[in-house]
Coordinates of C-alpha atoms in Angstrom, one line a residue:
Chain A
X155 CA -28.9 57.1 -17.0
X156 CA -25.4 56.9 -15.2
X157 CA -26.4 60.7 -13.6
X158 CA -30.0 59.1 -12.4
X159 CA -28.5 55.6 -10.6
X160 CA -25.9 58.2 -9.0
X161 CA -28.5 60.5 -7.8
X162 CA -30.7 57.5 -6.7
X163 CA -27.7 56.1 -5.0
X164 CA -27.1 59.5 -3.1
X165 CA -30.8 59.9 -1.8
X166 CA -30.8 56.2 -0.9
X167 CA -27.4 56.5 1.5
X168 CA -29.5 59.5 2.8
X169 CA -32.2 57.4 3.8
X170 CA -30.0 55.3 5.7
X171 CA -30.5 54.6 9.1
X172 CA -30.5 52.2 12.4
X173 CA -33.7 50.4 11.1
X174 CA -31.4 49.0 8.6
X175 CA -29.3 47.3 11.0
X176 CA -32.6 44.8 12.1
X177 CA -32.2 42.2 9.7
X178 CA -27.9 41.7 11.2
X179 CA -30.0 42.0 14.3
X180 CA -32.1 38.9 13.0
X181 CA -28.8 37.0 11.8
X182 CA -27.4 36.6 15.0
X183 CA -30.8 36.1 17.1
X184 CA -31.1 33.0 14.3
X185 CA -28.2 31.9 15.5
X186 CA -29.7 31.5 18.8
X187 CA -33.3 30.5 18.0
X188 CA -34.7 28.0 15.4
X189 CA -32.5 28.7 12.5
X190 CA -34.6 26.9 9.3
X191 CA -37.7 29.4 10.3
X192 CA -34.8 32.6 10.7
X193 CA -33.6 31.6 7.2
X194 CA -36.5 31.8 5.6
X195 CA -37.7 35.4 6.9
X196 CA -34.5 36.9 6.7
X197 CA -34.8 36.9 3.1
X198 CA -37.9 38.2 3.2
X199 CA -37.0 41.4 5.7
X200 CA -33.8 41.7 3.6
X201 CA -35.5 42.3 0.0
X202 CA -38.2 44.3 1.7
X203 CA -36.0 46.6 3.9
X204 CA -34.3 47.0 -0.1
X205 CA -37.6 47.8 -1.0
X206 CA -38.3 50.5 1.5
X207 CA -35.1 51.9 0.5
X208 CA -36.7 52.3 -3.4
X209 CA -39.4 53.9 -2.0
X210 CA -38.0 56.6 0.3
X211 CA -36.4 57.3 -3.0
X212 CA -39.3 58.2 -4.7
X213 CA -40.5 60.2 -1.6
X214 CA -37.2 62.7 -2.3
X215 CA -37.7 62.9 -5.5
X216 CA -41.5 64.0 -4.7
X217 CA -40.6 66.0 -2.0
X218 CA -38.0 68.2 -4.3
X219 CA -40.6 68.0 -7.2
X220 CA -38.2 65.9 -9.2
X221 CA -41.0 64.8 -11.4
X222 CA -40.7 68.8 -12.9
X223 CA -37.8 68.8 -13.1
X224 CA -36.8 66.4 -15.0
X225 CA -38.6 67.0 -17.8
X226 CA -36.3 70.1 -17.7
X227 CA -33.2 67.9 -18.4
X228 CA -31.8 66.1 -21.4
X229 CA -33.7 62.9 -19.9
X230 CA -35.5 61.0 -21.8
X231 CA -38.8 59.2 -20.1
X232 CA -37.6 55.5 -20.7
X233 CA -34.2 56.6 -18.9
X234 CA -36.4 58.4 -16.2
X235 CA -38.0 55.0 -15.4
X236 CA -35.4 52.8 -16.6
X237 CA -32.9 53.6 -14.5
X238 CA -35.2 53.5 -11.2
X239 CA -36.0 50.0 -12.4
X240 CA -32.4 49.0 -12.9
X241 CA -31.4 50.8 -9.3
X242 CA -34.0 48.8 -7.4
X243 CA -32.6 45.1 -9.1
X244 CA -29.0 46.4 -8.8
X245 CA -29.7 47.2 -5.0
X246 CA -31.5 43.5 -5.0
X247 CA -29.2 41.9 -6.5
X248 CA -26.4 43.3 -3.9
X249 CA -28.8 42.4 -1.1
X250 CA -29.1 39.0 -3.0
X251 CA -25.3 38.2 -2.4
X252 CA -25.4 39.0 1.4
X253 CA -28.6 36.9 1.6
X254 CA -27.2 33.6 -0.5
X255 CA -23.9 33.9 1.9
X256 CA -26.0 34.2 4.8
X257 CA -28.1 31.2 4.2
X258 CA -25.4 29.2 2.8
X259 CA -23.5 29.9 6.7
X260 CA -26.6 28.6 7.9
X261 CA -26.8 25.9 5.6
X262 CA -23.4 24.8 6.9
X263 CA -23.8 25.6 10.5
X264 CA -26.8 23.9 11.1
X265 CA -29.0 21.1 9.7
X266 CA -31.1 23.0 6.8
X267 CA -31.2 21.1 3.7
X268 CA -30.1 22.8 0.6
X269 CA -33.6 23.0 -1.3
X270 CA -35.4 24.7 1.6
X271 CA -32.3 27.2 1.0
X272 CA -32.8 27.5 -3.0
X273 CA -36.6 27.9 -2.0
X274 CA -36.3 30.5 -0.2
X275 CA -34.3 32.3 -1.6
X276 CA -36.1 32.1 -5.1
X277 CA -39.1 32.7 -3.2
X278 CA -38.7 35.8 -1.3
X279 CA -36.7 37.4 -4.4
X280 CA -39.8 36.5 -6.5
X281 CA -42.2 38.0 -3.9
X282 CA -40.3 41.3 -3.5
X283 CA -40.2 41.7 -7.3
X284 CA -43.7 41.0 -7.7
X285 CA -44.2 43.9 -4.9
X286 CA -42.2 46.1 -7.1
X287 CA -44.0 44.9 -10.2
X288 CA -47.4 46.2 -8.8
X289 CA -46.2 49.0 -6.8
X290 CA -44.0 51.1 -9.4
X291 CA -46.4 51.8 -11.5
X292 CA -49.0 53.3 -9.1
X293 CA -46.5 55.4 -7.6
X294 CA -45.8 56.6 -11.0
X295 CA -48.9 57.2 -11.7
X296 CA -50.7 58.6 -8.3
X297 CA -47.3 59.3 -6.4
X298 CA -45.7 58.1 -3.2
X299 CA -48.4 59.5 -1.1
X300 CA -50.0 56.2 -2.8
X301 CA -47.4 53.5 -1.8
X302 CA -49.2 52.5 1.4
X303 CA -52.5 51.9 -0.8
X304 CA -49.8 49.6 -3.3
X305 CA -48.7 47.7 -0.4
X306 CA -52.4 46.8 0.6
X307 CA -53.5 45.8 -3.1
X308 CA -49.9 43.5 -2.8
X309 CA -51.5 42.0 0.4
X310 CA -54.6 41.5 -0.4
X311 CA -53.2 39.7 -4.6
X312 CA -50.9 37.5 -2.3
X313 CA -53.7 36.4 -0.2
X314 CA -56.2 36.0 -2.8
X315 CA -53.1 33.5 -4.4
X316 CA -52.8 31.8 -1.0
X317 CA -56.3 30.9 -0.8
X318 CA -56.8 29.8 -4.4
X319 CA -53.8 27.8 -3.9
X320 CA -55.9 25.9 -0.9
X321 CA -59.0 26.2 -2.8
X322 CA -58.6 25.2 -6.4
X323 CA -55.2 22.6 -6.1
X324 CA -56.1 19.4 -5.0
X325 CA -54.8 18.2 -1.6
X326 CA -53.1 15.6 -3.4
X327 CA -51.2 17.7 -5.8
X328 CA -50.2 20.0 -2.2
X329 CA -48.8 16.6 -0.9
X330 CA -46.7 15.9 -3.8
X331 CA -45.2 19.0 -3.6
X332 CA -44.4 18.9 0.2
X333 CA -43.0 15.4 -0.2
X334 CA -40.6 16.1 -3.2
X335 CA -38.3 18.4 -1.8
X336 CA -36.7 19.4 -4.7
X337 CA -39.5 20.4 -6.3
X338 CA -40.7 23.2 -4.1
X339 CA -37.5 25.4 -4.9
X340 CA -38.5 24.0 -8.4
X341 CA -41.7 26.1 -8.0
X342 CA -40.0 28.7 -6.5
X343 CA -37.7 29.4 -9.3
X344 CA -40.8 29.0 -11.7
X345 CA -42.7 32.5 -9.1
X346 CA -39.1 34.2 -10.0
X347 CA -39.2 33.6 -13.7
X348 CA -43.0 34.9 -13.5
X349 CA -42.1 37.8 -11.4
X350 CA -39.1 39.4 -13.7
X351 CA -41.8 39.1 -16.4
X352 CA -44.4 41.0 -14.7
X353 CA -41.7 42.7 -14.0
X354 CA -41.0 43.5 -17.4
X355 CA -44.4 44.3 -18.2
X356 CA -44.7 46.8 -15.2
X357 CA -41.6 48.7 -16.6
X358 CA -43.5 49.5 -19.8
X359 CA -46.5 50.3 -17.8
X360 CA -44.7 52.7 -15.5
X361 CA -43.1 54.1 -18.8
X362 CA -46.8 54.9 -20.4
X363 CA -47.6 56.4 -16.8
X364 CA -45.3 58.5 -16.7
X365 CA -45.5 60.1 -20.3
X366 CA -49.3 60.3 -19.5
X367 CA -48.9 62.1 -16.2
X368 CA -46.5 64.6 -18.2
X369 CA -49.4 65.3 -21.3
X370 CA -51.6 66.0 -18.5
X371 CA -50.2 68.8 -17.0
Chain B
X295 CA -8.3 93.0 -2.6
X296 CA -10.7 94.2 -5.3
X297 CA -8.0 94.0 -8.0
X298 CA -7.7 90.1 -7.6
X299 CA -11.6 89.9 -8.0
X300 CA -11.0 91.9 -10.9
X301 CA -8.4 89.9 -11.7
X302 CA -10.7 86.7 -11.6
X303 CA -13.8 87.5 -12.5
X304 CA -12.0 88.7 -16.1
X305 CA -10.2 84.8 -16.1
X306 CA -13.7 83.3 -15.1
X307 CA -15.0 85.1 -18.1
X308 CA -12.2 84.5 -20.7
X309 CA -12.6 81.2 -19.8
X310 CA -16.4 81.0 -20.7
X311 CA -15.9 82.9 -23.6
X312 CA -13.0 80.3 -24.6
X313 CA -15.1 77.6 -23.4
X314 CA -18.2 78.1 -25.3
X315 CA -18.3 80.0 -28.8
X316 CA -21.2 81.9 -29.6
X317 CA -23.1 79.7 -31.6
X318 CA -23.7 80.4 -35.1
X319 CA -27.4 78.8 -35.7
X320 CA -28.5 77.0 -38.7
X321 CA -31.0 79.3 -40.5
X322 CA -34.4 79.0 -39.0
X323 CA -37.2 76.6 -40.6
X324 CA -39.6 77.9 -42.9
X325 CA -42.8 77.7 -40.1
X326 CA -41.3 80.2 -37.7
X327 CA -42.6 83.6 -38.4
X328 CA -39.1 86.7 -38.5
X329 CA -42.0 88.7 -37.6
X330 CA -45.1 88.0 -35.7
X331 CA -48.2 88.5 -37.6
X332 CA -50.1 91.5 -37.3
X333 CA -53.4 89.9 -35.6
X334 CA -51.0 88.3 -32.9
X335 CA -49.2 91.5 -32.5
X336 CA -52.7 93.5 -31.7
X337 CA -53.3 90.7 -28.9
X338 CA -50.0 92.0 -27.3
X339 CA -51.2 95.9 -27.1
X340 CA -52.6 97.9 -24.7
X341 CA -55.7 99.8 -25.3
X342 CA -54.2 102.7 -24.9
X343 CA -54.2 104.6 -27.8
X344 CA -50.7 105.7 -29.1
X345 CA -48.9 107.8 -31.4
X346 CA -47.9 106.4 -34.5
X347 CA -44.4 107.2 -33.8
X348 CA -44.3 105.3 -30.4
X349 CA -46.4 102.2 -31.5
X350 CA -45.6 99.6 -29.3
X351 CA -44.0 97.2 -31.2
X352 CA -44.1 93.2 -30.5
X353 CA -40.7 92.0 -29.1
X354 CA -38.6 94.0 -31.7
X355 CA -34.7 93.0 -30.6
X356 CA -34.1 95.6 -33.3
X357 CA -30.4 96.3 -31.4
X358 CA -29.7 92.7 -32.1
X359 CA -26.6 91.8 -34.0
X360 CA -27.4 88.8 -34.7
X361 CA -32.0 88.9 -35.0
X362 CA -31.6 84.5 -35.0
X363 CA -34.4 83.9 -32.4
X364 CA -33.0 81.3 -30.1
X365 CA -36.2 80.9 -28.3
X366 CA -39.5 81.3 -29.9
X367 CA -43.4 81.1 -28.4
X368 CA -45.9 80.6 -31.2
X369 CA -49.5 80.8 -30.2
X370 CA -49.2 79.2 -27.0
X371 CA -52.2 78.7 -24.9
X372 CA -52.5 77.0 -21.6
X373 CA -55.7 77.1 -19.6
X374 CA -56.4 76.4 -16.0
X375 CA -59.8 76.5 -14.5
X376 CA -60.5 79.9 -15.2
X377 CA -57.2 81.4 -15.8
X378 CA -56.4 81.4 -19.6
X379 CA -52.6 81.9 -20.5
X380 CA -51.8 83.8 -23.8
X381 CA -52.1 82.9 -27.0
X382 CA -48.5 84.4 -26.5
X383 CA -46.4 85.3 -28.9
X384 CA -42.9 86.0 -27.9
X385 CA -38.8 85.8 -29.4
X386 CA -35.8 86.2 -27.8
X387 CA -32.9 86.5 -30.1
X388 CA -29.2 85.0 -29.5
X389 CA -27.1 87.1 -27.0
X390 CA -30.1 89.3 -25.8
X391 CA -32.1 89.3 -22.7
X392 CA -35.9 89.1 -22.6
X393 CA -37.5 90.3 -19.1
X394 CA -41.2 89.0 -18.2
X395 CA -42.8 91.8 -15.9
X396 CA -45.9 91.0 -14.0
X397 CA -48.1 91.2 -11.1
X398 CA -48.5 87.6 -8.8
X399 CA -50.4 86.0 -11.2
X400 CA -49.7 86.9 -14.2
X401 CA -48.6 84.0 -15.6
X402 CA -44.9 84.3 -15.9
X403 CA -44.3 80.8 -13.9
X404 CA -46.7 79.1 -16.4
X405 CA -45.0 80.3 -19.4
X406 CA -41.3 79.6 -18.0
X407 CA -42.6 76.0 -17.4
X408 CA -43.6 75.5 -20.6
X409 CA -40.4 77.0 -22.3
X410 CA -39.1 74.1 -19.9
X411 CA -41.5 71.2 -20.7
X412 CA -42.5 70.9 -17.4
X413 CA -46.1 71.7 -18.9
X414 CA -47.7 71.1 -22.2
X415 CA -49.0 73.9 -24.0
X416 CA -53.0 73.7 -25.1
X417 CA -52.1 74.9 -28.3
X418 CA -49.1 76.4 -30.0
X419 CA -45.4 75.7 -30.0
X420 CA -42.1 76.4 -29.0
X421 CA -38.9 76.3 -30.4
X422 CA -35.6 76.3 -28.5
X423 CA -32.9 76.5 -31.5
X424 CA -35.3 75.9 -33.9
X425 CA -36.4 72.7 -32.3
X426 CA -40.1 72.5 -31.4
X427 CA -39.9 71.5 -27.8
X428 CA -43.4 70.6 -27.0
X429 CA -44.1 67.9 -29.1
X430 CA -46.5 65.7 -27.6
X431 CA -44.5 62.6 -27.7
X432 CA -42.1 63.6 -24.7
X433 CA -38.8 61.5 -25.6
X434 CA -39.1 63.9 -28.9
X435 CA -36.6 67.1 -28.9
X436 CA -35.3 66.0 -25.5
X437 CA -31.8 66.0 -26.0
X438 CA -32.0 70.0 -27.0
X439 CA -32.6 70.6 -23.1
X440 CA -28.9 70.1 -22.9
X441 CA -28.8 73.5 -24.6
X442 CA -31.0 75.4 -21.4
X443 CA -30.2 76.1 -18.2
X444 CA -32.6 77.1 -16.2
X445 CA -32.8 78.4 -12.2
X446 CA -36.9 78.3 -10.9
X447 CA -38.4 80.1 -7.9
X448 CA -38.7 76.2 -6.6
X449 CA -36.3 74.1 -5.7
X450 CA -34.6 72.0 -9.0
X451 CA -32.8 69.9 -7.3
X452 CA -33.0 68.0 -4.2
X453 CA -32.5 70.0 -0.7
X454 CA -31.2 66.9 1.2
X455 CA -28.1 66.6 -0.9
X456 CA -24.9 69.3 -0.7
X457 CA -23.9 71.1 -3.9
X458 CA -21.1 68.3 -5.0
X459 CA -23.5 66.0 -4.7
X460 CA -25.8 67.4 -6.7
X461 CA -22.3 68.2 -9.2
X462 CA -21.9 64.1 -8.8
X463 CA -25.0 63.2 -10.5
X464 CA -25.9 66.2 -13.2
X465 CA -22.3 66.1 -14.5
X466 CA -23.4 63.0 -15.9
X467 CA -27.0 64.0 -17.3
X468 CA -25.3 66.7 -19.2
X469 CA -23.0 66.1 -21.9
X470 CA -21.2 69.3 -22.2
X471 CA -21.0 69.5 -18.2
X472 CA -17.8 71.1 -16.9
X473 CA -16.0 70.4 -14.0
X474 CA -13.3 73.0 -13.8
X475 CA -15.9 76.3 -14.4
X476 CA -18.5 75.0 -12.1
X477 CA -16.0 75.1 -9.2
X478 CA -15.0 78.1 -10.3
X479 CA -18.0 79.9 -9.9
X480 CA -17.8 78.1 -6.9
X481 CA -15.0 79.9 -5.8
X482 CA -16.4 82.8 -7.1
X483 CA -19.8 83.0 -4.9
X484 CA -17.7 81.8 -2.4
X485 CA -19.7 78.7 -1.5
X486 CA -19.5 75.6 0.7
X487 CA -19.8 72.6 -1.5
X488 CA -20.4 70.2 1.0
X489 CA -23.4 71.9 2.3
X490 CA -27.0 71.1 2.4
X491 CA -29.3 73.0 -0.3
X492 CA -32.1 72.8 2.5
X493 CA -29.2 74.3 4.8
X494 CA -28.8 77.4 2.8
X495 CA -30.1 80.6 3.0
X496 CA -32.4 81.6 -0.1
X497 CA -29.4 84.2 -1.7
X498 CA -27.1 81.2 -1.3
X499 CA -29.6 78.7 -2.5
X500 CA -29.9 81.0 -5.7
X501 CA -26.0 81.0 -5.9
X502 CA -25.9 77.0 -6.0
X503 CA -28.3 77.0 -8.4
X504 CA -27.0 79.4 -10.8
X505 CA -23.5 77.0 -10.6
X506 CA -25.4 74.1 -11.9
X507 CA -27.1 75.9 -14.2
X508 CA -24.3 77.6 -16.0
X509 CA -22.4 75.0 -15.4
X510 CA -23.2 72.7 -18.8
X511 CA -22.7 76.1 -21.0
X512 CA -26.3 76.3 -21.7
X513 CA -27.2 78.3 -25.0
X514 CA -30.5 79.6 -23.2
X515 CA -31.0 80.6 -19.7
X516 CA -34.4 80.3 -17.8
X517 CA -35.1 82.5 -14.9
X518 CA -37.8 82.6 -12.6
X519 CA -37.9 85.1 -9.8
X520 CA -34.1 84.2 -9.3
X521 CA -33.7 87.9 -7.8
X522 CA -36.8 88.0 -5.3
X523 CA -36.3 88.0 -1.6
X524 CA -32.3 88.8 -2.0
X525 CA -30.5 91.4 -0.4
X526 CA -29.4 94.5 -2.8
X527 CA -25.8 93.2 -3.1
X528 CA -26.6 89.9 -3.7
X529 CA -29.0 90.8 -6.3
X530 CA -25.9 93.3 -8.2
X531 CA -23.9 90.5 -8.0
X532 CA -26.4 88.3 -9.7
X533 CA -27.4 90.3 -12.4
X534 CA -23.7 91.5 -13.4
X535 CA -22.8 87.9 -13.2
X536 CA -25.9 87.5 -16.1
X537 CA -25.1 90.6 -18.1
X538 CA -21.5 89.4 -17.9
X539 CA -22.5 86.1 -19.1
X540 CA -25.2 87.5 -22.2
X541 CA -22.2 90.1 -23.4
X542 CA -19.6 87.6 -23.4
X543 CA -21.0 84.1 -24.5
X544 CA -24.2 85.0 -26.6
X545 CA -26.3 83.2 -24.5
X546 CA -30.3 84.1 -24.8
X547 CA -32.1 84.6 -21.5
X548 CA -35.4 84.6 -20.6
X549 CA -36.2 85.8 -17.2
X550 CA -39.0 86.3 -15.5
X551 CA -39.4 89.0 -12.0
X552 CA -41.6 91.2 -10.4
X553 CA -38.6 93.7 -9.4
X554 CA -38.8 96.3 -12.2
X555 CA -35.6 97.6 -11.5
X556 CA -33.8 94.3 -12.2
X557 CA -35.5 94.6 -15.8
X558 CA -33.9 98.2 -15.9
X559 CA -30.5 97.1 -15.2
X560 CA -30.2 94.0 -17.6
X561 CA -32.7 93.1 -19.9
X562 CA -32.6 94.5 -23.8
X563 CA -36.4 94.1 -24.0
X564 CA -39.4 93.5 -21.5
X565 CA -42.2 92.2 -21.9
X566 CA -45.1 92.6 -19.9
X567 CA -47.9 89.9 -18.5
X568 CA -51.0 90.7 -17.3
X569 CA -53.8 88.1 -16.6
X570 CA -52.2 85.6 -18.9
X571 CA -51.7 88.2 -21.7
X572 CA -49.0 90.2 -23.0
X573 CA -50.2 93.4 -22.5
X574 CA -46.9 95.5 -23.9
X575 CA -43.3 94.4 -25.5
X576 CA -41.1 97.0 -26.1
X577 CA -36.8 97.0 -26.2
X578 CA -35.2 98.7 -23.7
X579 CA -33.7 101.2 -26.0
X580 CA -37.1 102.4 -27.0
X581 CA -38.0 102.5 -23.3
X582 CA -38.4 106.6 -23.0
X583 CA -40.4 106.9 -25.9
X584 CA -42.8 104.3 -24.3
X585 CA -42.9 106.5 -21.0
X586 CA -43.3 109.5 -23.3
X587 CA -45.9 107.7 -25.2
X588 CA -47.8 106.8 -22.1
X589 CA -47.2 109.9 -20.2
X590 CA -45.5 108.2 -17.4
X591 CA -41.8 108.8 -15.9
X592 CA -40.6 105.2 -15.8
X593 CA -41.1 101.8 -15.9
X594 CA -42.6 101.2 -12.6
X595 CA -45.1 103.8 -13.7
X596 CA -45.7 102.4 -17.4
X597 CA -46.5 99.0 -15.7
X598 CA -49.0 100.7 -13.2
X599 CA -50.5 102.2 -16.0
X600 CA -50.7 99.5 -18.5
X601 CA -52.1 96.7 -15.9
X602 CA -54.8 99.6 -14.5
X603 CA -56.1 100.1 -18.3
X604 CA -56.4 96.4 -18.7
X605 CA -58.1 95.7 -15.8

């Protein structure tokens, strides 16, 4: 698994370039602009931008056939999808720390209270690993020619959510939840825990994906 | 000049043969035929009618000193719209070479790439060191890929990254992965680590490919049109670099090519594809009294011949 984060590591410093540098672009314009709304989609552009870096790693690996070759190696299929899994939360989880420093300077800087912080934070980490939860698995299964089709389904789930939230909550229960607030980052951190399950569940889904995709040939 | 190639290319080989011992293999499992039954054997003959002395016989390795089948194809099957591969039948023992000759087409990819998992067989079985390969459950038998090598007409490994790179992350997929010999066959094809795959030229490409795959001291080496589109010297230099390799580590390679006279310089038998089917399997050795037996001069010829009748 060590040989497969390495190799994911390599083709993701590959994929590196200038349009990483927007959301350091975005710090400092926040500095400038209306810093509580910058906070909060900063997070956001950071986990995505870690996203897109995933994904141009499974477009290598499709370019180079990768998914032939590796049932050429001593790799097992859990390890094949295992370790993408663990380099996408280990790249999030770096991307994490530059996010909770950056909000935390903002945090101090300017007047943002702390649970609008904790909020988003939780919230845009939960949101990206939802994305991945629904998007791995369909680029497992119908490739990365399919990711743009994953990203529409993620829209559209999200947007379905949003309006059920309008639709089905009561207006009341919406107040509460504005008024009190600690309890939004309290909901927050109740999207993440949800999110690393589906999480979970998309990893063995992937995993069957894969191993069907490979009897098929 | 020459004498310090010498000079190497002998410490590059005691070094492999000090690095990996021949293996001795455990005896083989009761389900794997020594000999391949005589209603498989009649799928792999021509119609040509022969002399009993000159009989074709089905993958015979009858010069082998050690007749252990390292690799061996059991029915095998695998059918695409209306291209049917096999059943094939095939062995290659330890320390020998096994050629696969055959027009475009033939089926000689589709057969490497199940020897490699990259494909499921229909029916039938492999066994790679008496381990059945192609069990349906994939995460079964993997770990004996750490005993093949393998260079495909494709590109194994991704362009975008220089040959260390691609060093960086399969000496950690492969446990018996060796440092010190791969860069000295770096040395020896005199190549630019730090250079692009994509950036190479196909000869080159081949070169870098052959590092990695030698690399992890493989027991069995997969081939597929590693010679095509070379240059003659390139191609010696290859195929010495194989024979080399086969006489002084035992390893069991199975390569496929189009170029008969790169079957003529290195393999102990051939085995010829036509349509999915082994039409002819004959050791080297017994090659004249095949061209005898056909009425043909050479190999070349015998093909021509053989693949004609079939048609």
């Amino acid at each position: 698994m060590l040989g497969l984060l390495r190799k994911d590591m390599l083709l993701a410093r590959k994929a590196l370039s200038w349009v990483y540098l927007f959301p350091v672009v975005l710090m400092i314009v926040s500095l400038f602009g209306a810093p509580a709304i910058m906070a909060m989609s900063l997070a956001i552009v950071i986990f995505f931008l870690a996203n897109s870096l995933v994904y141009s790693v499974f477009e290598a690996d499709s370019k180079y056939w990768w998914e032939n070759t590796i049932w050429s190696l001593p790799l097992r299929a859990s390890q094949v999808v295992g370790a993408r899994f663990l380099f996408s939360l280990i790249l999030l989880a770096a991307l994490l720390l530059v996010v909770i420093v950056f909000e935390v300077a903002i945090a101090f800087f300017f007047d943002i209270s702390a649970p609008l912080i904790f909020a988003t934070v939780f919230g845009s980490l939960a949101s990206t690993l939802m994305y991945s939860a629904i998007v791995f698995p369909i680029v497992y299964r119908y490739g990365p020619a399919k990711m743009q089709l994953a990203t529409i389904i993620y829209i559209v789930l999200v947007l379905l959510f949003g309006f059920s939230v309008m639709k089905f909550i009561p207006t009341d229960a919406i107040s509460m939840l504005l008024s009190d607030i600690w309890l939004m980052p309290v909901v927050s951190l109740g999207a993440l825990v949800f999110a690393v399950v589906c999480l979970l569940v998309s990893y063995f889904v992937s995993l069957k994906m894969v191993e069907k995709e490979h009897a098929r040939r | 000049m020459a004498e310090n190639v010498s000079k190497y290319e002998d410490a590059l080989l005691a070094r492999l043969s000090a690095n990996v011992p021949a293996k001795v293999p455990a005896e083989m499992p009761a389900e794997v035929p020594a000999e391949v039954p005589a209603k498989d054997a009649a799928n792999t003959f021509t119609n040509k009618p022969a002399s009993n002395d000159f009989m074709p016989t089905f993958v015979p390795n009858n010069n082998s000193t050690d007749n252990h089948a390292i690799i061996q194809i059991q029915d095998v099957t695998k059918r695409y719209g209306d291209f049917c591969l096999g059943p094939i039948n095939l062995s290659v023992n330890q320390g020998k070479i096994m050629g696969l000759l055959g027009e475009n087409g033939a089926g000689k990819t589709t057969l490497l790439s199940i020897v490699l998992r990259r494909i499921l067989p229909d029916t039938g079985k492999v066994f790679i060191c008496d381990d059945n390969i192609n069990d349906k459950v994939p995460d079964i038998n993997q770990d004996i890929m750490q005993d093949v090598g393998f260079v495909m007409d494709c590109a194994d490994f991704h362009g975008n990254l220089t040959l260390n790179e691609i060093r960086y992350y399969t000496s950690k997929i492969f446990l018996r992965w060796d440092d010190n010999y791969f860069y000295e066959m770096v040395s020896h094809f005199k190549l630019d680590k730090d250079k692009k795959i994509d950036d190479m030229s196909r000869g080159t490409k081949t070169k870098a490919m052959l590092c990695i795959a030698l690399a992890h001291h493989p027991k069995v080496l997969v081939f597929d049109e590693v010679t095509s589109g070379l240059d003659p010297s390139v191609r010696q230099d290859i195929l010495s670099i194989i024979r080399q390799l086969v006489e002084q580590t035992g390893v069991s390679v199975l390569f496929s090519t189009h170029i008969i006279s790169d079957i003529e310089k290195i393999a102990d038998t051939v085995c010829l594809l036509h349509a999915g089917k082994i039409c002819l399997s004959f050791a080297m050795g017994d090659a004249q009294k095949q061209y005898e037996a056909y009425g043909v001069k050479n190999l070349e010829d015998l093909m021509l011949d053989v693949i004609s009748n079939r048609s």
